[in-house]
């Protein structure tokens, strides 16, 4: 058996973490033969809840789980970690302006970036789930200059999974028969779910989704809107935000980063933009990526329709604005 690796989940007393911790500890992300030490980071008012989570993890009797470290101290939480799931964030409360939300989160991700910089392994892979995920990842990376920028990412995998599920349902095929759907830009309602490069397995043959669906009005209309508004639809139905599906998506994201993507297939991740596809540089923008040896690479030269281009500009502008607002909050502190 391999040596255990340390993995941190922040927001460990929250609802996404409740599903996520179990999935990680079962070996869904790092493999069935990779022992784990789980670090659980939350804030002082949640210590009691955290104790309950620790008890339940013990009671799960999970073979791969060697130790659990609950803490409210980022310097303990991030110590020697190889992978970090940054789920904890300040939620939007009634009457809260976007700027207030951003400002509260900028402070959290500054502290966490600084702690990662000081005590995490330099090769740590950081996945930011807590919203606004893209800008939080940007802030976190900025405060961890000793860790390569490529090691910071934001989650758009839930959007990708939602989009793939919509196409699978439309075509009446299993989810494994759909791939290469792209989420471009911000994890917000300006994201652009793009089925233009996607493939679907029909009657034993991989076909372009555009051809197989044969309904551009759907692909540019109801499909995009359903994915963009899916989070709100779940909240309206469940009275709580997506948690099980968010946890599964976080596992998928880190799993593929750790283990690589299959030849010819790509996944979407929010990563530092190099300006590809006309996106603004140096924001965390969701692109299609291929992954090998734990390194992602933006898939280049995909043909982009004029419709897609206009959507990419919209979401890119929003990310640029968020980044500027985050920087102004940091400057004023
Ligand atoms: P939750 O409110 O149930 O849990 C959040 C936890 O984070 C709480 O236990 C809270 O105490 C903790 N927390 C707050 N500040 C912290 C800090 N500074 N350090 C450590 N822990 C801290 O929320 P839930 O449902 O688990 O969602 C977590 C985040 O994930 C939210 O920001 C939500 O908007 C976001 N989200 C992102 C998705 C994506 O696709 N990127 C999808 C779904 C949710």
CSV table of C-alpha atoms in Angstrom, one decimal, residues 182 184 192 194 197 277 288 301-312:
chain,number,residue,atom,x,y,z
A,182,UNK,CA,-17.8,22.5,-22.9
A,184,UNK,CA,-16.9,28.4,-21.1
A,192,UNK,CA,-21.8,29.3,-21.9
A,194,UNK,CA,-21.5,24.6,-25.6
A,197,UNK,CA,-17.9,20.0,-30.1
A,277,UNK,CA,-10.4,32.0,-27.6
A,288,UNK,CA,-12.0,22.6,-22.3
A,301,UNK,CA,-8.1,25.4,-32.3
A,302,UNK,CA,-11.6,24.3,-31.8
A,303,UNK,CA,-14.0,25.9,-34.3
A,304,UNK,CA,-16.2,28.5,-32.5
A,305,UNK,CA,-19.4,29.8,-34.0
A,306,UNK,CA,-20.2,33.5,-34.0
A,307,UNK,CA,-23.0,32.7,-31.5
A,308,UNK,CA,-20.5,31.1,-29.2
A,309,UNK,CA,-18.0,34.0,-29.6
A,310,UNK,CA,-20.6,36.5,-28.5
A,311,UNK,CA,-21.3,34.4,-25.4
A,312,UNK,CA,-17.6,34.1,-24.5
